[in-house]
Amino acid sequence: MVHRSQGRATLGGKLSAVLVAAGSSVGLGNIWRFPYVVGENGGGAFLVIYVLCVLLFGLPIMLAEFSVGRASHRNAVGAYRKLDRRWKFLGYNGVLAAFLILGFYFVVSGWTAEYMVQSVTGGLAHCTAPEQYAAFFEGFIAHPWRPLVYTGLFILATHVIIAMGVQKGIERSSKLLMPLLLVVLLALAVHSLLMPGGGEGLRFLFRPDFSKVTPATVLVAMGQAFFSLSIGLGTMVTYASYFKPETDLRKTAFNVTLLDTLVAVLAGVVIFPAVFSVGIAPTSGPSLVFITLPGIFNGMPLSMVWSTVFFLLLVIAALTSTLSLHEVLTAYMQEEWGLSRRRAAWTTTAATAALGALASLSLGVLGGWKICGLNIFDSLDYLTANILLPAGGFVTCIFVGWFMDRRKFEAQITNNGAFRAWFFVALRWLLRYFCPVVLLLMFLDNLKVFH
Ligand code: TRP
């Protein structure tokens, strides 16, 4: 086994830590997954639980992953092995989860690319009623080869950027994208709010009805928080391994979390008024955004421009996220298997392309292949977000809270004593007691231990 650590990339001055980490976090999880999960789980109450999960679990675990990454300067598996051999299984859990997520994430990314192209060519313009948007979407995802082409192109784009290396690839896209995405989302939100009947959507999103909440809802909210923040599988370990010593991990984690949550809530403000105004069921599942958004655009002046810009931004947001997932696998193979970066990247690309093809086809011709009643696409989504990520988060808490050298951890959080330590004490308490206990109870409840 080759353990390479010299000559590793560091994120340069311009490429700030916040930017790459936010690039990873902000993605389809915010704009595609968040609205449909909120819709399926009853709205406002879910949003409240989600925000609590982000603050009490997301932020501490992101800081834990940052510390592990920067303390070890390794890929996800190598990082845990370096700090404590017994915990490298946690890295493998991450590598596996990254692979499985990419399997369906690339497919949805392909859809966004298709919608971007359709926006330019006016392919969606003939639709006016919600049923037509739904029919267009269903027809597209079940098509035997069209989605495969877009998914393939998306995988190639990710591959090319990854092969160029950490520093060059990610910076330019992220820097322009984040502000632009926020501006477009804000404009769309204003438009949505003005739609007739949109107020009902806002009530759905912001008025909590806790009678619908079950412990299972909490697990789904937790899974969504982990997915959206890119934690639980070592992405942040891998990225933080490229951070500079003077990066303030606390500020970085706080800014990333804030930005990520802001984008998700804004996406909700765009989608739900339109959902209720047009009469689409909020429980439509993964298709929700794809059948709602074109309807929003069609009602706007210059609809083609809005729609093209929006889907372009979504494509780029998805790309900065697939890069981070791909990087977890590529860095792992490069450093642990001793492959060249090119080879590692190609191996990752080929493996994820195969899985992505299966996931894509499972929405059409392979629809009969079920795992526990779910098709391949849905089971990849469910397994990673609701099981592997929270489980990875749980073990991360146990490792960093109980087993990682306290001084090493503190040195990362306070940059060797440059900042005060009260924050560290609170953080460590959350990681040692609060987070693991709640996560464990939730899992046990889900396995019906208490019923
Ligand atoms: N967070 C990204 C999104 O919201 C997806 C993602 C990238 C991710 N890296 C991850 C999810 C690591 C979980 C773990 O779209």
mmCIF file of N, CA and C in Angstrom, residues 253-370:
data_model
loop_
_atom_site.group_PDB
_atom_site.id
_atom_site.type_symbol
_atom_site.label_atom_id
_atom_site.label_comp_id
_atom_site.label_asym_id
_atom_site.label_seq_id
_atom_site.Cartn_x
_atom_site.Cartn_y
_atom_site.Cartn_z
ATOM 1 N N ALA A 253 -17.322 26.447 8.861
ATOM 2 C CA ALA A 253 -18.487 25.567 9.047
ATOM 3 C C ALA A 253 -19.754 26.400 9.197
ATOM 4 N N PHE A 254 -19.648 27.495 9.946
ATOM 5 C CA PHE A 254 -20.828 28.318 10.164
ATOM 6 C C PHE A 254 -21.326 28.911 8.847
ATOM 7 N N ASN A 255 -20.428 29.469 8.068
ATOM 8 C CA ASN A 255 -20.839 30.090 6.807
ATOM 9 C C ASN A 255 -21.423 29.078 5.824
ATOM 10 N N VAL A 256 -20.792 27.920 5.758
ATOM 11 C CA VAL A 256 -21.281 26.900 4.831
ATOM 12 C C VAL A 256 -22.684 26.472 5.238
ATOM 13 N N THR A 257 -22.874 26.246 6.531
ATOM 14 C CA THR A 257 -24.170 25.798 7.020
ATOM 15 C C THR A 257 -25.245 26.847 6.750
ATOM 16 N N LEU A 258 -24.892 28.082 7.018
ATOM 17 C CA LEU A 258 -25.853 29.168 6.814
ATOM 18 C C LEU A 258 -26.254 29.279 5.344
ATOM 19 N N LEU A 259 -25.258 29.292 4.480
ATOM 20 C CA LEU A 259 -25.522 29.431 3.051
ATOM 21 C C LEU A 259 -26.371 28.272 2.544
ATOM 22 N N ASP A 260 -26.001 27.081 2.991
ATOM 23 C CA ASP A 260 -26.700 25.886 2.530
ATOM 24 C C ASP A 260 -28.173 25.929 2.943
ATOM 25 N N THR A 261 -28.420 26.334 4.188
ATOM 26 C CA THR A 261 -29.789 26.366 4.685
ATOM 27 C C THR A 261 -30.589 27.470 3.995
ATOM 28 N N LEU A 262 -29.916 28.585 3.776
ATOM 29 C CA LEU A 262 -30.564 29.694 3.084
ATOM 30 C C LEU A 262 -31.029 29.272 1.687
ATOM 31 N N VAL A 263 -30.170 28.609 0.968
ATOM 32 C CA VAL A 263 -30.533 28.190 -0.389
ATOM 33 C C VAL A 263 -31.697 27.198 -0.358
ATOM 34 N N ALA A 264 -31.663 26.282 0.618
ATOM 35 C CA ALA A 264 -32.752 25.299 0.705
ATOM 36 C C ALA A 264 -34.088 25.988 0.998
ATOM 37 N N VAL A 265 -34.086 26.898 1.978
ATOM 38 C CA VAL A 265 -35.338 27.559 2.340
ATOM 39 C C VAL A 265 -35.839 28.413 1.174
ATOM 40 N N LEU A 266 -34.908 29.083 0.503
ATOM 41 C CA LEU A 266 -35.306 29.871 -0.673
ATOM 42 C C LEU A 266 -35.922 28.983 -1.748
ATOM 43 N N ALA A 267 -35.334 27.817 -1.933
ATOM 44 C CA ALA A 267 -35.897 26.897 -2.922
ATOM 45 C C ALA A 267 -37.326 26.545 -2.520
ATOM 46 N N GLY A 268 -37.544 26.354 -1.216
ATOM 47 C CA GLY A 268 -38.892 26.076 -0.733
ATOM 48 C C GLY A 268 -39.835 27.231 -1.027
ATOM 49 N N VAL A 269 -39.343 28.458 -0.828
ATOM 50 C CA VAL A 269 -40.183 29.638 -1.067
ATOM 51 C C VAL A 269 -40.500 29.774 -2.557
ATOM 52 N N VAL A 270 -39.611 29.289 -3.401
ATOM 53 C CA VAL A 270 -39.895 29.315 -4.839
ATOM 54 C C VAL A 270 -40.931 28.249 -5.190
ATOM 55 N N ILE A 271 -40.724 27.044 -4.660
ATOM 56 C CA ILE A 271 -41.520 25.901 -5.115
ATOM 57 C C ILE A 271 -42.942 25.879 -4.549
ATOM 58 N N PHE A 272 -43.086 26.054 -3.214
ATOM 59 C CA PHE A 272 -44.396 25.756 -2.629
ATOM 60 C C PHE A 272 -45.529 26.692 -3.039
ATOM 61 N N PRO A 273 -45.307 28.004 -3.114
ATOM 62 C CA PRO A 273 -46.411 28.834 -3.620
ATOM 63 C C PRO A 273 -46.848 28.362 -4.999
ATOM 64 N N ALA A 274 -45.880 27.990 -5.842
ATOM 65 C CA ALA A 274 -46.230 27.547 -7.186
ATOM 66 C C ALA A 274 -46.967 26.218 -7.149
ATOM 67 N N VAL A 275 -46.512 25.327 -6.269
ATOM 68 C CA VAL A 275 -47.169 24.024 -6.148
ATOM 69 C C VAL A 275 -48.650 24.203 -5.853
ATOM 70 N N PHE A 276 -48.951 25.091 -4.888
ATOM 71 C CA PHE A 276 -50.343 25.270 -4.515
ATOM 72 C C PHE A 276 -51.103 26.106 -5.532
ATOM 73 N N SER A 277 -50.408 27.059 -6.133
ATOM 74 C CA SER A 277 -51.070 27.902 -7.107
ATOM 75 C C SER A 277 -51.500 27.099 -8.334
ATOM 76 N N VAL A 278 -50.613 26.219 -8.795
ATOM 77 C CA VAL A 278 -50.905 25.473 -10.016
ATOM 78 C C VAL A 278 -51.713 24.210 -9.727
ATOM 79 N N GLY A 279 -51.676 23.755 -8.469
ATOM 80 C CA GLY A 279 -52.445 22.564 -8.136
ATOM 81 C C GLY A 279 -51.691 21.260 -8.334
ATOM 82 N N ILE A 280 -50.412 21.272 -7.930
ATOM 83 C CA ILE A 280 -49.627 20.034 -7.980
ATOM 84 C C ILE A 280 -49.596 19.475 -6.551
ATOM 85 N N ALA A 281 -49.577 18.147 -6.408
ATOM 86 C CA ALA A 281 -49.551 17.581 -5.051
ATOM 87 C C ALA A 281 -48.167 17.776 -4.439
ATOM 88 N N PRO A 282 -48.093 18.360 -3.206
ATOM 89 C CA PRO A 282 -46.771 18.530 -2.591
ATOM 90 C C PRO A 282 -46.074 17.200 -2.331
ATOM 91 N N THR A 283 -46.827 16.123 -2.364
ATOM 92 C CA THR A 283 -46.236 14.808 -2.094
ATOM 93 C C THR A 283 -45.780 14.103 -3.373
ATOM 94 N N SER A 284 -45.556 14.860 -4.435
ATOM 95 C CA SER A 284 -45.206 14.215 -5.719
ATOM 96 C C SER A 284 -43.869 13.494 -5.732
ATOM 97 N N GLY A 285 -43.040 13.689 -4.703
ATOM 98 C CA GLY A 285 -41.766 12.970 -4.652
ATOM 99 C C GLY A 285 -40.725 13.592 -5.559
ATOM 100 N N PRO A 286 -39.736 12.760 -5.980
ATOM 101 C CA PRO A 286 -38.588 13.296 -6.721
ATOM 102 C C PRO A 286 -38.944 14.113 -7.969
ATOM 103 N N SER A 287 -40.143 13.958 -8.480
ATOM 104 C CA SER A 287 -40.481 14.723 -9.686
ATOM 105 C C SER A 287 -40.928 16.142 -9.362
ATOM 106 N N LEU A 288 -41.158 16.432 -8.074
ATOM 107 C CA LEU A 288 -41.804 17.693 -7.688
ATOM 108 C C LEU A 288 -41.210 18.923 -8.368
ATOM 109 N N VAL A 289 -39.889 19.087 -8.224
ATOM 110 C CA VAL A 289 -39.257 20.290 -8.758
ATOM 111 C C VAL A 289 -39.357 20.337 -10.284
ATOM 112 N N PHE A 290 -39.238 19.161 -10.893
ATOM 113 C CA PHE A 290 -39.208 19.140 -12.352
ATOM 114 C C PHE A 290 -40.579 19.386 -12.975
ATOM 115 N N ILE A 291 -41.638 19.135 -12.213
ATOM 116 C CA ILE A 291 -42.947 19.455 -12.785
ATOM 117 C C ILE A 291 -43.428 20.829 -12.343
ATOM 118 N N THR A 292 -42.826 21.377 -11.286
ATOM 119 C CA THR A 292 -43.273 22.685 -10.797
ATOM 120 C C THR A 292 -42.553 23.830 -11.495
ATOM 121 N N LEU A 293 -41.236 23.701 -11.583
ATOM 122 C CA LEU A 293 -40.443 24.827 -12.088
ATOM 123 C C LEU A 293 -40.823 25.287 -13.495
ATOM 124 N N PRO A 294 -40.972 24.360 -14.441
ATOM 125 C CA PRO A 294 -41.304 24.840 -15.789
ATOM 126 C C PRO A 294 -42.597 25.637 -15.797
ATOM 127 N N GLY A 295 -43.523 25.256 -14.915
ATOM 128 C CA GLY A 295 -44.776 26.006 -14.810
ATOM 129 C C GLY A 295 -44.528 27.419 -14.326
ATOM 130 N N ILE A 296 -43.590 27.565 -13.382
ATOM 131 C CA ILE A 296 -43.268 28.911 -12.885
ATOM 132 C C ILE A 296 -42.695 29.747 -14.021
ATOM 133 N N PHE A 297 -41.770 29.137 -14.741
ATOM 134 C CA PHE A 297 -41.108 29.905 -15.804
ATOM 135 C C PHE A 297 -42.076 30.313 -16.888
ATOM 136 N N ASN A 298 -42.977 29.395 -17.230
ATOM 137 C CA ASN A 298 -43.886 29.698 -18.336
ATOM 138 C C ASN A 298 -44.743 30.931 -18.077
ATOM 139 N N GLY A 299 -44.983 31.210 -16.789
ATOM 140 C CA GLY A 299 -45.799 32.379 -16.483
ATOM 141 C C GLY A 299 -45.008 33.663 -16.423
ATOM 142 N N MET A 300 -43.714 33.604 -16.673
ATOM 143 C CA MET A 300 -42.884 34.797 -16.515
ATOM 144 C C MET A 300 -42.567 35.429 -17.862
ATOM 145 N N PRO A 301 -42.392 36.756 -17.859
ATOM 146 C CA PRO A 301 -41.885 37.371 -19.083
ATOM 147 C C PRO A 301 -40.459 36.869 -19.332
ATOM 148 N N LEU A 302 -40.053 36.762 -20.555
ATOM 149 C CA LEU A 302 -38.725 36.239 -20.906
ATOM 150 C C LEU A 302 -38.498 34.849 -20.328
ATOM 151 N N SER A 303 -39.545 34.032 -20.382
ATOM 152 C CA SER A 303 -39.481 32.748 -19.673
ATOM 153 C C SER A 303 -38.276 31.914 -20.092
ATOM 154 N N MET A 304 -37.936 31.982 -21.373
ATOM 155 C CA MET A 304 -36.844 31.132 -21.829
ATOM 156 C C MET A 304 -35.527 31.504 -21.168
ATOM 157 N N VAL A 305 -35.328 32.808 -21.011
ATOM 158 C CA VAL A 305 -34.073 33.269 -20.408
ATOM 159 C C VAL A 305 -33.994 32.816 -18.948
ATOM 160 N N TRP A 306 -35.064 33.042 -18.204
ATOM 161 C CA TRP A 306 -35.084 32.638 -16.797
ATOM 162 C C TRP A 306 -34.830 31.157 -16.645
ATOM 163 N N SER A 307 -35.553 30.429 -17.454
ATOM 164 C CA SER A 307 -35.484 28.992 -17.305
ATOM 165 C C SER A 307 -34.084 28.476 -17.680
ATOM 166 N N THR A 308 -33.507 29.044 -18.728
ATOM 167 C CA THR A 308 -32.163 28.609 -19.115
ATOM 168 C C THR A 308 -31.150 28.951 -18.030
ATOM 169 N N VAL A 309 -31.227 30.184 -17.539
ATOM 170 C CA VAL A 309 -30.260 30.597 -16.520
ATOM 171 C C VAL A 309 -30.411 29.723 -15.275
ATOM 172 N N PHE A 310 -31.660 29.488 -14.887
ATOM 173 C CA PHE A 310 -31.866 28.713 -13.670
ATOM 174 C C PHE A 310 -31.308 27.300 -13.808
ATOM 175 N N PHE A 311 -31.649 26.627 -14.900
ATOM 176 C CA PHE A 311 -31.165 25.249 -15.039
ATOM 177 C C PHE A 311 -29.657 25.204 -15.240
ATOM 178 N N LEU A 312 -29.117 26.238 -15.846
ATOM 179 C CA LEU A 312 -27.658 26.298 -15.958
ATOM 180 C C LEU A 312 -27.024 26.367 -14.564
ATOM 181 N N LEU A 313 -27.594 27.223 -13.720
ATOM 182 C CA LEU A 313 -27.070 27.334 -12.362
ATOM 183 C C LEU A 313 -27.207 26.010 -11.608
ATOM 184 N N LEU A 314 -28.328 25.356 -11.831
ATOM 185 C CA LEU A 314 -28.554 24.079 -11.159
ATOM 186 C C LEU A 314 -27.531 23.045 -11.631
ATOM 187 N N VAL A 315 -27.241 23.077 -12.919
ATOM 188 C CA VAL A 315 -26.234 22.165 -13.455
ATOM 189 C C VAL A 315 -24.886 22.428 -12.772
ATOM 190 N N ILE A 316 -24.541 23.699 -12.637
ATOM 191 C CA ILE A 316 -23.240 24.000 -12.027
ATOM 192 C C ILE A 316 -23.245 23.649 -10.536
ATOM 193 N N ALA A 317 -24.368 23.930 -9.870
ATOM 194 C CA ALA A 317 -24.450 23.573 -8.446
ATOM 195 C C ALA A 317 -24.319 22.064 -8.267
ATOM 196 N N ALA A 318 -24.952 21.328 -9.173
ATOM 197 C CA ALA A 318 -24.847 19.870 -9.101
ATOM 198 C C ALA A 318 -23.409 19.441 -9.372
ATOM 199 N N LEU A 319 -22.780 20.122 -10.310
ATOM 200 C CA LEU A 319 -21.416 19.753 -10.688
ATOM 201 C C LEU A 319 -20.434 19.945 -9.524
ATOM 202 N N THR A 320 -20.554 21.055 -8.803
ATOM 203 C CA THR A 320 -19.624 21.253 -7.681
ATOM 204 C C THR A 320 -19.868 20.214 -6.588
ATOM 205 N N SER A 321 -21.071 19.644 -6.555
ATOM 206 C CA SER A 321 -21.324 18.576 -5.582
ATOM 207 C C SER A 321 -20.815 17.226 -6.077
ATOM 208 N N THR A 322 -21.044 16.924 -7.355
ATOM 209 C CA THR A 322 -20.529 15.636 -7.855
ATOM 210 C C THR A 322 -19.002 15.632 -7.791
ATOM 211 N N LEU A 323 -18.398 16.800 -7.981
ATOM 212 C CA LEU A 323 -16.933 16.867 -7.872
ATOM 213 C C LEU A 323 -16.484 16.404 -6.493
ATOM 214 N N SER A 324 -17.190 16.878 -5.452
ATOM 215 C CA SER A 324 -16.740 16.550 -4.102
ATOM 216 C C SER A 324 -16.911 15.061 -3.820
ATOM 217 N N LEU A 325 -17.967 14.478 -4.363
ATOM 218 C CA LEU A 325 -18.185 13.045 -4.154
ATOM 219 C C LEU A 325 -17.156 12.225 -4.937
ATOM 220 N N HIS A 326 -16.933 12.644 -6.152
ATOM 221 C CA HIS A 326 -15.945 11.976 -7.001
ATOM 222 C C HIS A 326 -14.565 12.080 -6.354
ATOM 223 N N GLU A 327 -14.272 13.230 -5.779
ATOM 224 C CA GLU A 327 -12.966 13.454 -5.164
ATOM 225 C C GLU A 327 -12.728 12.501 -3.983
ATOM 226 N N VAL A 328 -13.800 12.177 -3.244
ATOM 227 C CA VAL A 328 -13.653 11.239 -2.126
ATOM 228 C C VAL A 328 -13.125 9.906 -2.648
ATOM 229 N N LEU A 329 -13.720 9.430 -3.747
ATOM 230 C CA LEU A 329 -13.313 8.137 -4.305
ATOM 231 C C LEU A 329 -11.943 8.230 -4.965
ATOM 232 N N THR A 330 -11.738 9.315 -5.716
ATOM 233 C CA THR A 330 -10.477 9.446 -6.438
ATOM 234 C C THR A 330 -9.297 9.590 -5.459
ATOM 235 N N ALA A 331 -9.459 10.449 -4.451
ATOM 236 C CA ALA A 331 -8.370 10.634 -3.487
ATOM 237 C C ALA A 331 -8.090 9.329 -2.752
ATOM 238 N N TYR A 332 -9.157 8.584 -2.466
ATOM 239 C CA TYR A 332 -8.982 7.296 -1.778
ATOM 240 C C TYR A 332 -8.135 6.338 -2.624
ATOM 241 N N MET A 333 -8.517 6.181 -3.887
ATOM 242 C CA MET A 333 -7.781 5.229 -4.732
ATOM 243 C C MET A 333 -6.362 5.691 -4.989
ATOM 244 N N GLN A 334 -6.230 7.005 -5.147
ATOM 245 C CA GLN A 334 -4.909 7.558 -5.424
ATOM 246 C C GLN A 334 -3.968 7.307 -4.247
ATOM 247 N N GLU A 335 -4.423 7.600 -3.061
ATOM 248 C CA GLU A 335 -3.523 7.520 -1.910
ATOM 249 C C GLU A 335 -3.441 6.133 -1.293
ATOM 250 N N GLU A 336 -4.537 5.400 -1.318
ATOM 251 C CA GLU A 336 -4.524 4.093 -0.658
ATOM 252 C C GLU A 336 -4.097 2.973 -1.597
ATOM 253 N N TRP A 337 -4.465 3.073 -2.851
ATOM 254 C CA TRP A 337 -4.092 2.021 -3.795
ATOM 255 C C TRP A 337 -2.845 2.394 -4.578
ATOM 256 N N GLY A 338 -2.384 3.624 -4.432
ATOM 257 C CA GLY A 338 -1.196 4.041 -5.150
ATOM 258 C C GLY A 338 -1.416 4.238 -6.648
ATOM 259 N N LEU A 339 -2.662 4.445 -7.060
ATOM 260 C CA LEU A 339 -2.914 4.708 -8.484
ATOM 261 C C LEU A 339 -2.512 6.137 -8.839
ATOM 262 N N SER A 340 -2.237 6.385 -10.108
ATOM 263 C CA SER A 340 -2.021 7.764 -10.535
ATOM 264 C C SER A 340 -3.364 8.484 -10.473
ATOM 265 N N ARG A 341 -3.319 9.818 -10.438
ATOM 266 C CA ARG A 341 -4.586 10.542 -10.340
ATOM 267 C C ARG A 341 -5.499 10.211 -11.521
ATOM 268 N N ARG A 342 -4.899 10.129 -12.692
ATOM 269 C CA ARG A 342 -5.682 9.804 -13.896
ATOM 270 C C ARG A 342 -6.401 8.477 -13.770
ATOM 271 N N ARG A 343 -5.627 7.472 -13.367
ATOM 272 C CA ARG A 343 -6.210 6.136 -13.236
ATOM 273 C C ARG A 343 -7.298 6.101 -12.197
ATOM 274 N N ALA A 344 -6.992 6.748 -11.060
ATOM 275 C CA ALA A 344 -7.978 6.755 -9.975
ATOM 276 C C ALA A 344 -9.262 7.414 -10.461
ATOM 277 N N ALA A 345 -9.092 8.520 -11.190
ATOM 278 C CA ALA A 345 -10.273 9.229 -11.678
ATOM 279 C C ALA A 345 -11.049 8.364 -12.668
ATOM 280 N N TRP A 346 -10.328 7.689 -13.559
ATOM 281 C CA TRP A 346 -11.027 6.854 -14.547
ATOM 282 C C TRP A 346 -11.754 5.692 -13.887
ATOM 283 N N THR A 347 -11.114 5.076 -12.899
ATOM 284 C CA THR A 347 -11.756 3.953 -12.223
ATOM 285 C C THR A 347 -13.061 4.417 -11.581
ATOM 286 N N THR A 348 -12.982 5.556 -10.878
ATOM 287 C CA THR A 348 -14.187 6.100 -10.249
ATOM 288 C C THR A 348 -15.262 6.381 -11.297
ATOM 289 N N THR A 349 -14.845 7.018 -12.372
ATOM 290 C CA THR A 349 -15.804 7.381 -13.410
ATOM 291 C C THR A 349 -16.490 6.157 -13.997
ATOM 292 N N ALA A 350 -15.694 5.128 -14.289
ATOM 293 C CA ALA A 350 -16.281 3.939 -14.904
ATOM 294 C C ALA A 350 -17.249 3.268 -13.941
ATOM 295 N N ALA A 351 -16.843 3.136 -12.685
ATOM 296 C CA ALA A 351 -17.701 2.443 -11.718
ATOM 297 C C ALA A 351 -18.997 3.212 -11.499
ATOM 298 N N THR A 352 -18.891 4.529 -11.341
ATOM 299 C CA THR A 352 -20.115 5.283 -11.073
ATOM 300 C C THR A 352 -20.991 5.362 -12.323
ATOM 301 N N ALA A 353 -20.368 5.335 -13.494
ATOM 302 C CA ALA A 353 -21.172 5.365 -14.719
ATOM 303 C C ALA A 353 -22.019 4.101 -14.806
ATOM 304 N N ALA A 354 -21.435 2.960 -14.440
ATOM 305 C CA ALA A 354 -22.190 1.711 -14.490
ATOM 306 C C ALA A 354 -23.368 1.764 -13.520
ATOM 307 N N LEU A 355 -23.108 2.206 -12.311
ATOM 308 C CA LEU A 355 -24.189 2.272 -11.329
ATOM 309 C C LEU A 355 -25.235 3.304 -11.741
ATOM 310 N N GLY A 356 -24.761 4.421 -12.263
ATOM 311 C CA GLY A 356 -25.684 5.475 -12.699
ATOM 312 C C GLY A 356 -26.594 4.978 -13.809
ATOM 313 N N ALA A 357 -26.040 4.180 -14.729
ATOM 314 C CA ALA A 357 -26.868 3.657 -15.823
ATOM 315 C C ALA A 357 -27.966 2.767 -15.257
ATOM 316 N N LEU A 358 -27.588 1.911 -14.300
ATOM 317 C CA LEU A 358 -28.601 1.040 -13.686
ATOM 318 C C LEU A 358 -29.691 1.866 -13.009
ATOM 319 N N ALA A 359 -29.252 2.906 -12.270
ATOM 320 C CA ALA A 359 -30.230 3.733 -11.547
ATOM 321 C C ALA A 359 -31.155 4.443 -12.520
ATOM 322 N N SER A 360 -30.586 4.924 -13.609
ATOM 323 C CA SER A 360 -31.393 5.629 -14.588
ATOM 324 C C SER A 360 -32.394 4.673 -15.232
ATOM 325 N N LEU A 361 -31.923 3.501 -15.619
ATOM 326 C CA LEU A 361 -32.813 2.552 -16.289
ATOM 327 C C LEU A 361 -33.872 2.009 -15.347
ATOM 328 N N SER A 362 -33.592 2.068 -14.044
ATOM 329 C CA SER A 362 -34.570 1.536 -13.092
ATOM 330 C C SER A 362 -35.838 2.388 -13.066
ATOM 331 N N LEU A 363 -35.799 3.564 -13.694
ATOM 332 C CA LEU A 363 -37.005 4.391 -13.760
ATOM 333 C C LEU A 363 -37.786 4.109 -15.030
ATOM 334 N N GLY A 364 -37.244 3.227 -15.845
ATOM 335 C CA GLY A 364 -37.932 2.882 -17.087
ATOM 336 C C GLY A 364 -37.907 1.377 -17.264
ATOM 337 N N VAL A 365 -37.043 0.927 -18.180
ATOM 338 C CA VAL A 365 -37.076 -0.485 -18.550
ATOM 339 C C VAL A 365 -36.738 -1.443 -17.403
ATOM 340 N N LEU A 366 -35.905 -1.006 -16.456
ATOM 341 C CA LEU A 366 -35.574 -1.909 -15.352
ATOM 342 C C LEU A 366 -36.453 -1.674 -14.127
ATOM 343 N N GLY A 367 -37.619 -1.080 -14.357
ATOM 344 C CA GLY A 367 -38.507 -0.736 -13.247
ATOM 345 C C GLY A 367 -38.918 -1.933 -12.404
ATOM 346 N N GLY A 368 -38.824 -3.125 -12.972
ATOM 347 C CA GLY A 368 -39.242 -4.310 -12.231
ATOM 348 C C GLY A 368 -38.234 -4.750 -11.180
ATOM 349 N N TRP A 369 -36.992 -4.272 -11.287
ATOM 350 C CA TRP A 369 -35.972 -4.690 -10.306
ATOM 351 C C TRP A 369 -36.181 -3.915 -9.013
ATOM 352 N N LYS A 370 -36.597 -4.618 -7.974
ATOM 353 C CA LYS A 370 -36.900 -3.922 -6.716
ATOM 354 C C LYS A 370 -36.018 -4.451 -5.586
#
